[in-house]
Amino acid sequence: MNYIRIIFCCLIFIDISYGQIETDRVFPILNHVTSARMAAHGGYAIASIDHDINAVYSNPAFYNPENHFDLSFNHQFQFLQTGIGNVTLGKNIKWHDLSLHAGIQYANFGNIPGYDENGQPTTTLNANEYNFLAGMSFLLYENMRVGTNLKFLHSNLAEYTSNAMAFDIGFAYHIPESPSTIGFSIRNIGSQLTNYGNYREPMPLDVQASGSIRLKHLPLRLGVVAHHLQRWNLLYENPYDVEQSFAIDNQFAQPESKQYGLVDNFFRHLVFQAELAIGKSESFKLRLGYNHLMKRDLSVNGFRSLAGFSGGLGLRVYRFYFDYGLSVYHIAGLTHTLTLATDLSTYKRKQL
């Protein structure tokens, strides 16, 4: 058997933001960032029913019915030749404030040189994943929306392929007096249709609760997301981790003693977010995020790092929304995410 191929396939599909807790799950594309705004907010959508159509990947009830016909393009530039992105379209229907949305999400991991067990070059390997999504949301009762997503997934790891079906369900409640928004979603409920090998692997289930509030006298929205609520223990203990010194760029560091407790594990479930609107028309926005799980799992002991922190900005120019997100995963690198969105209903034909 080609052991080198198997090693490559395993390595490239360890999702960098959830690799420590989801290594036994398939289709990590379901946990990838889907917009620059999400990247700037720590990898999760802030609880808000506004212009962002991309929030439906986190909670299908977050789509704003006031946005009549949205189109969004997203791409995240990751390490080496990898790239992740999506194209999403949303349409509002007046009947019961029904909103429909659909999207195609892709993860392209580039070309990987293949070698056999003797180190001799073979064929070039390709690895990619696709998520075909369709969903809807509607007004359940005043200020309360409910939504769902249906997803068909396809994965190709060299000569290994797999298909799966999954769905999401989400709720969103808007409190106009605050103003604040509360959301709850259960994501990635499903199963493989065809397996890579002889046995079926679990999907990356994620139960989330989120909330945000916009300050009354300041155009600042503060949010928090609690993720993986179906699993309390998010601590990762590496059985091969030993107490020894190591060097990065000729700098030696001693590993810190691991003193994990209930408080640390509690905050691993949380992501903190902030969004500041600038200008009278609020056409420019600054965003920040902090993901404690990412900070703890991707920091290198003995070295200062901004792992877990993220930021970005948003700009509205005429009919277009431009967003940029910067995520710090590790001292070895970071990712950049770009979003271009517009409301197609504003493009009206001129009457002759």
Short mmCIF file of C-alpha atoms in Angstrom, two decimals:
data_model
loop_
_atom_site.label_atom_id
_atom_site.label_comp_id
_atom_site.label_asym_id
_atom_site.label_seq_id
_atom_site.Cartn_x
_atom_site.Cartn_y
_atom_site.Cartn_z
CA MET A 1 0.00 0.00 0.00
CA ASN A 2 1.14 3.53 -0.70
CA TYR A 3 1.72 4.73 2.86
CA ILE A 4 3.04 8.10 1.74
CA ARG A 5 -0.24 8.90 0.02
CA ILE A 6 -2.22 8.05 3.11
CA ILE A 7 -0.02 10.31 5.24
CA PHE A 8 -0.44 13.19 2.81
CA CYS A 9 -4.21 12.78 2.70
CA CYS A 10 -4.43 12.78 6.49
CA LEU A 11 -2.24 15.85 6.91
CA ILE A 12 -3.91 18.14 4.41
CA PHE A 13 -7.36 17.50 5.79
CA ILE A 14 -6.62 18.40 9.39
CA ASP A 15 -8.57 21.64 9.66
CA ILE A 16 -6.21 24.24 11.07
CA SER A 17 -8.77 25.94 13.25
CA TYR A 18 -10.33 22.81 14.75
CA GLY A 19 -7.68 20.21 14.19
CA GLN A 20 -7.29 19.39 17.84
CA ILE A 21 -10.93 18.45 18.50
CA GLU A 22 -12.17 17.27 15.10
CA THR A 23 -9.39 14.97 13.88
CA ASP A 24 -11.78 12.01 13.93
CA ARG A 25 -14.38 13.77 11.75
CA VAL A 26 -14.79 13.86 7.97
CA PHE A 27 -15.50 16.83 5.71
CA PRO A 28 -13.63 19.56 7.63
CA ILE A 29 -14.80 21.99 4.92
CA LEU A 30 -17.95 22.34 7.03
CA ASN A 31 -15.94 24.13 9.71
CA HIS A 32 -14.00 26.43 7.40
CA VAL A 33 -14.47 30.20 7.46
CA THR A 34 -16.98 31.31 4.81
CA SER A 35 -16.48 35.11 4.74
CA ALA A 36 -14.02 37.85 5.61
CA ARG A 37 -16.35 39.10 8.31
CA MET A 38 -16.44 35.68 9.92
CA ALA A 39 -12.65 35.43 9.73
CA ALA A 40 -12.30 38.80 11.47
CA HIS A 41 -14.69 37.66 14.20
CA GLY A 42 -12.71 34.62 15.30
CA GLY A 43 -14.03 32.14 12.74
CA TYR A 44 -17.72 32.40 13.65
CA ALA A 45 -20.58 34.61 12.46
CA ILE A 46 -21.60 37.35 14.86
CA ALA A 47 -25.24 37.14 15.95
CA SER A 48 -26.82 39.76 13.71
CA ILE A 49 -29.61 39.87 11.13
CA ASP A 50 -28.15 42.30 8.61
CA HIS A 51 -26.75 42.47 5.08
CA ASP A 52 -24.33 39.52 5.44
CA ILE A 53 -25.71 36.61 3.40
CA ASN A 54 -22.67 34.50 4.37
CA ALA A 55 -23.92 34.18 7.95
CA VAL A 56 -26.32 31.45 6.78
CA TYR A 57 -23.43 28.96 6.84
CA SER A 58 -23.31 29.37 10.64
CA ASN A 59 -27.02 29.92 11.25
CA PRO A 60 -29.57 29.83 8.40
CA ALA A 61 -31.91 32.08 10.40
CA PHE A 62 -29.47 35.01 10.25
CA TYR A 63 -30.49 36.00 6.71
CA ASN A 64 -32.13 39.44 6.65
CA PRO A 65 -35.44 39.49 4.72
CA GLU A 66 -34.84 43.18 3.94
CA ASN A 67 -32.03 42.11 1.59
CA HIS A 68 -33.96 41.28 -1.54
CA PHE A 69 -31.43 39.57 -3.82
CA ASP A 70 -27.90 39.14 -2.44
CA LEU A 71 -24.83 37.76 -4.21
CA SER A 72 -21.50 37.16 -2.46
CA PHE A 73 -18.04 35.92 -3.49
CA ASN A 74 -15.51 34.81 -0.86
CA HIS A 75 -12.00 33.43 -0.98
CA GLN A 76 -9.51 32.65 1.76
CA PHE A 77 -5.81 32.51 0.91
CA GLN A 78 -4.27 29.84 3.11
CA PHE A 79 -0.83 28.32 3.34
CA LEU A 80 1.12 27.04 0.34
CA GLN A 81 -1.22 26.38 -2.61
CA THR A 82 -4.42 25.88 -0.64
CA GLY A 83 -7.48 28.02 -1.20
CA ILE A 84 -10.98 27.96 0.24
CA GLY A 85 -14.01 29.96 -0.85
CA ASN A 86 -17.66 30.04 -1.81
CA VAL A 87 -20.29 31.71 -3.95
CA THR A 88 -23.62 32.41 -2.23
CA LEU A 89 -26.94 33.75 -3.50
CA GLY A 90 -29.97 34.78 -1.44
CA LYS A 91 -33.49 35.81 -2.46
CA ASN A 92 -36.33 37.15 -0.34
CA ILE A 93 -39.98 36.29 -1.04
CA LYS A 94 -42.77 38.37 0.48
CA TRP A 95 -44.85 35.31 1.40
CA HIS A 96 -44.35 34.86 5.18
CA ASP A 97 -41.04 36.76 4.84
CA LEU A 98 -39.60 33.64 3.27
CA SER A 99 -35.92 33.84 2.33
CA LEU A 100 -34.17 31.33 0.08
CA HIS A 101 -30.43 30.90 -0.27
CA ALA A 102 -28.00 28.62 -2.07
CA GLY A 103 -24.24 28.35 -2.31
CA ILE A 104 -21.26 26.36 -3.49
CA GLN A 105 -18.32 26.05 -1.12
CA TYR A 106 -14.98 24.69 -2.29
CA ALA A 107 -11.65 23.71 -0.74
CA ASN A 108 -8.77 23.19 -3.15
CA PHE A 109 -5.58 21.82 -1.61
CA GLY A 110 -3.51 22.03 -4.77
CA ASN A 111 -1.25 19.44 -6.33
CA ILE A 112 0.76 17.14 -4.07
CA PRO A 113 3.75 15.17 -5.38
CA GLY A 114 3.22 11.45 -4.84
CA TYR A 115 5.91 9.05 -3.60
CA ASP A 116 5.89 5.36 -2.87
CA GLU A 117 7.20 3.65 0.28
CA ASN A 118 10.71 3.67 -1.18
CA GLY A 119 10.70 7.41 -1.74
CA GLN A 120 10.41 7.15 -5.51
CA PRO A 121 8.17 9.75 -7.23
CA THR A 122 4.88 8.48 -8.63
CA THR A 123 1.90 10.52 -9.82
CA THR A 124 0.72 13.93 -8.69
CA LEU A 125 -2.10 13.79 -6.16
CA ASN A 126 -5.12 16.09 -6.09
CA ALA A 127 -7.26 16.84 -3.06
CA ASN A 128 -10.44 18.90 -2.89
CA GLU A 129 -13.82 19.10 -1.20
CA TYR A 130 -17.14 20.65 -2.22
CA ASN A 131 -20.24 21.65 -0.28
CA PHE A 132 -23.45 22.28 -2.25
CA LEU A 133 -25.88 24.13 0.02
CA ALA A 134 -29.53 25.13 -0.27
CA GLY A 135 -31.62 26.58 2.53
CA MET A 136 -34.45 28.76 3.66
CA SER A 137 -35.61 30.84 6.61
CA PHE A 138 -38.93 32.41 7.55
CA LEU A 139 -40.60 34.46 10.26
CA LEU A 140 -41.98 32.06 12.85
CA TYR A 141 -43.57 34.85 14.88
CA GLU A 142 -42.76 38.45 15.68
CA ASN A 143 -38.97 39.00 15.88
CA MET A 144 -38.35 35.23 15.72
CA ARG A 145 -36.90 33.54 12.63
CA VAL A 146 -36.18 29.89 11.96
CA GLY A 147 -34.10 28.44 9.14
CA THR A 148 -32.56 25.28 7.78
CA ASN A 149 -29.80 24.22 5.37
CA LEU A 150 -29.51 21.06 3.30
CA LYS A 151 -26.00 20.14 2.16
CA PHE A 152 -24.56 17.63 -0.26
CA LEU A 153 -20.82 17.07 0.14
CA HIS A 154 -18.21 15.53 -2.12
CA SER A 155 -14.59 14.82 -1.23
CA ASN A 156 -11.73 13.64 -3.40
CA LEU A 157 -8.44 12.60 -1.74
CA ALA A 158 -6.26 11.23 -4.51
CA GLU A 159 -7.99 7.96 -5.48
CA TYR A 160 -10.23 8.01 -2.39
CA THR A 161 -13.68 9.61 -2.65
CA SER A 162 -16.62 10.12 -0.33
CA ASN A 163 -20.09 11.70 -0.47
CA ALA A 164 -22.34 12.81 2.37
CA MET A 165 -25.60 14.55 3.20
CA ALA A 166 -26.07 16.91 6.14
CA PHE A 167 -28.43 19.61 7.34
CA ASP A 168 -28.50 22.53 9.78
CA ILE A 169 -31.28 24.07 11.79
CA GLY A 170 -31.15 27.51 13.35
CA PHE A 171 -33.17 30.05 15.30
CA ALA A 172 -32.67 33.79 15.68
CA TYR A 173 -34.51 36.20 17.96
CA HIS A 174 -34.14 39.95 17.56
CA ILE A 175 -34.85 42.30 20.47
CA PRO A 176 -35.48 45.74 18.94
CA GLU A 177 -35.43 47.61 22.24
CA SER A 178 -31.81 46.68 23.04
CA PRO A 179 -31.08 46.25 20.12
CA SER A 180 -29.67 42.74 20.43
CA THR A 181 -29.86 39.37 18.67
CA ILE A 182 -29.78 35.84 20.09
CA GLY A 183 -29.09 32.79 17.93
CA PHE A 184 -29.02 29.02 18.34
CA SER A 185 -28.06 26.44 15.72
CA ILE A 186 -27.28 22.75 15.33
CA ARG A 187 -24.92 22.22 12.41
CA ASN A 188 -23.77 19.26 10.33
CA ILE A 189 -26.36 16.67 11.27
CA GLY A 190 -25.86 13.91 8.74
CA SER A 191 -23.93 10.91 7.54
CA GLN A 192 -21.67 9.67 4.78
CA LEU A 193 -23.37 8.14 1.76
CA THR A 194 -20.18 6.57 0.43
CA ASN A 195 -17.10 6.00 2.58
CA TYR A 196 -13.38 6.44 1.96
CA GLY A 197 -12.73 2.92 3.20
CA ASN A 198 -14.60 0.09 4.82
CA TYR A 199 -16.22 1.99 7.66
CA ARG A 200 -18.31 5.12 8.11
CA GLU A 201 -16.82 8.14 9.88
CA PRO A 202 -18.76 10.75 11.90
CA MET A 203 -19.63 14.25 10.71
CA PRO A 204 -18.30 17.37 12.54
CA LEU A 205 -21.41 18.10 14.61
CA ASP A 206 -21.45 21.55 16.21
CA VAL A 207 -24.11 22.96 18.55
CA GLN A 208 -23.79 26.75 18.83
CA ALA A 209 -25.40 29.54 20.83
CA SER A 210 -24.62 33.17 20.12
CA GLY A 211 -25.65 36.64 21.15
CA SER A 212 -24.77 40.24 20.40
CA ILE A 213 -25.79 43.69 21.53
CA ARG A 214 -25.31 47.07 19.92
CA LEU A 215 -24.54 49.84 22.38
CA LYS A 216 -27.12 52.59 22.62
CA HIS A 217 -24.86 55.64 22.41
CA LEU A 218 -21.98 54.13 20.44
CA PRO A 219 -22.06 52.37 17.03
CA LEU A 220 -20.35 49.32 18.53
CA ARG A 221 -21.70 45.79 18.44
CA LEU A 222 -20.31 43.26 20.93
CA GLY A 223 -20.87 39.55 20.47
CA VAL A 224 -20.02 36.17 21.92
CA VAL A 225 -20.37 32.69 20.41
CA ALA A 226 -20.43 29.44 22.39
CA HIS A 227 -19.52 26.50 20.13
CA HIS A 228 -19.30 22.70 20.45
CA LEU A 229 -21.83 22.73 23.26
CA GLN A 230 -22.50 19.02 22.70
CA ARG A 231 -19.04 18.30 24.08
CA TRP A 232 -17.77 19.70 27.35
CA ASN A 233 -14.12 18.64 27.28
CA LEU A 234 -12.21 20.48 24.53
CA LEU A 235 -8.79 19.91 26.07
CA TYR A 236 -6.29 18.19 23.82
CA GLU A 237 -3.70 15.97 25.47
CA ASN A 238 -1.00 14.75 23.12
CA PRO A 239 0.26 11.33 24.28
CA TYR A 240 3.53 11.96 22.43
CA ASP A 241 4.13 15.35 24.04
CA VAL A 242 7.29 15.26 26.14
CA GLU A 243 8.99 17.83 28.30
CA GLN A 244 11.91 18.96 26.18
CA SER A 245 13.35 22.15 24.74
CA PHE A 246 13.09 23.02 21.06
CA ALA A 247 14.20 25.81 18.76
CA ILE A 248 12.44 28.06 16.27
CA ASP A 249 14.63 30.41 14.23
CA ASN A 250 17.57 29.54 16.51
CA GLN A 251 15.60 30.61 19.60
CA PHE A 252 15.29 27.97 22.28
CA ALA A 253 12.22 27.75 24.47
CA GLN A 254 11.27 25.57 27.37
CA PRO A 255 7.77 24.07 27.33
CA GLU A 256 5.41 25.41 29.92
CA SER A 257 3.79 23.17 32.47
CA LYS A 258 0.22 22.33 31.45
CA GLN A 259 -2.16 23.30 34.17
CA TYR A 260 -5.54 22.95 32.53
CA GLY A 261 -8.67 23.40 34.55
CA LEU A 262 -12.37 24.00 34.38
CA VAL A 263 -11.96 27.72 33.69
CA ASP A 264 -9.67 27.18 30.72
CA ASN A 265 -11.93 24.49 29.28
CA PHE A 266 -14.96 26.76 29.71
CA PHE A 267 -13.37 29.60 27.74
CA ARG A 268 -12.32 27.20 24.98
CA HIS A 269 -16.00 27.12 24.03
CA LEU A 270 -16.18 30.91 23.62
CA VAL A 271 -15.34 33.37 20.86
CA PHE A 272 -15.48 37.11 21.57
CA GLN A 273 -16.31 39.62 18.83
CA ALA A 274 -16.54 43.38 18.28
CA GLU A 275 -17.63 45.50 15.33
CA LEU A 276 -17.34 49.31 15.25
CA ALA A 277 -19.20 51.33 12.60
CA ILE A 278 -17.58 54.58 11.49
CA GLY A 279 -19.21 57.49 9.68
CA LYS A 280 -22.70 58.91 9.53
CA SER A 281 -23.82 56.29 7.03
CA GLU A 282 -21.79 53.57 8.82
CA SER A 283 -20.20 52.60 5.52
CA PHE A 284 -16.87 51.70 7.14
CA LYS A 285 -16.47 49.09 9.87
CA LEU A 286 -13.62 47.78 12.01
CA ARG A 287 -13.78 44.26 13.41
CA LEU A 288 -11.95 42.23 16.04
CA GLY A 289 -12.21 38.70 17.34
CA TYR A 290 -10.63 36.36 19.86
CA ASN A 291 -10.90 32.55 19.78
CA HIS A 292 -9.59 31.04 23.02
CA LEU A 293 -9.56 27.47 21.70
CA MET A 294 -7.40 28.52 18.79
CA LYS A 295 -5.14 30.48 21.14
CA ARG A 296 -4.54 27.52 23.44
CA ASP A 297 -4.14 24.83 20.80
CA LEU A 298 -2.05 26.70 18.23
CA SER A 299 0.31 28.71 20.43
CA VAL A 300 3.89 27.52 20.81
CA ASN A 301 4.98 27.26 24.44
CA GLY A 302 7.70 29.72 25.32
CA PHE A 303 7.06 32.00 22.33
CA ARG A 304 4.81 35.02 22.21
CA SER A 305 2.11 34.66 19.60
CA LEU A 306 -1.09 36.36 18.45
CA ALA A 307 -2.67 33.00 17.63
CA GLY A 308 -6.39 33.17 18.26
CA PHE A 309 -6.65 36.89 17.50
CA SER A 310 -8.22 38.19 14.31
CA GLY A 311 -9.29 41.45 12.76
CA GLY A 312 -10.58 43.06 9.63
CA LEU A 313 -12.55 45.83 8.04
CA GLY A 314 -15.60 46.38 5.88
CA LEU A 315 -16.35 49.09 3.35
CA ARG A 316 -19.56 49.86 1.50
CA VAL A 317 -19.12 51.74 -1.77
CA TYR A 318 -22.28 52.48 -3.71
CA ARG A 319 -23.84 49.05 -4.35
CA PHE A 320 -20.90 46.96 -3.23
CA TYR A 321 -19.66 45.58 0.09
CA PHE A 322 -15.93 44.92 0.40
CA ASP A 323 -14.65 42.98 3.42
CA TYR A 324 -11.19 41.87 4.52
CA GLY A 325 -10.34 39.48 7.32
CA LEU A 326 -6.98 38.60 8.87
CA SER A 327 -6.66 35.50 11.06
CA VAL A 328 -3.55 34.62 13.07
CA TYR A 329 -3.36 30.86 13.45
CA HIS A 330 0.27 30.29 14.32
CA ILE A 331 3.65 32.01 14.50
CA ALA A 332 4.39 30.22 11.22
CA GLY A 333 1.72 32.04 9.25
CA LEU A 334 -1.68 33.67 8.93
CA THR A 335 -4.56 33.76 6.47
CA HIS A 336 -6.24 36.50 4.44
CA THR A 337 -9.91 36.41 3.46
CA LEU A 338 -11.67 38.65 0.92
CA THR A 339 -15.39 39.17 0.34
CA LEU A 340 -17.24 41.00 -2.42
CA ALA A 341 -21.03 41.25 -2.09
CA THR A 342 -23.87 43.21 -3.66
CA ASP A 343 -27.66 43.41 -3.75
CA LEU A 344 -28.79 42.50 -7.26
CA SER A 345 -32.21 44.08 -6.72
CA THR A 346 -30.59 47.53 -6.90
CA TYR A 347 -29.66 46.94 -10.54
CA LYS A 348 -32.84 48.07 -12.22
CA ARG A 349 -33.17 48.40 -15.95
CA LYS A 350 -33.59 51.85 -17.25
CA GLN A 351 -36.90 52.36 -18.96
CA LEU A 352 -36.74 53.56 -22.55
#
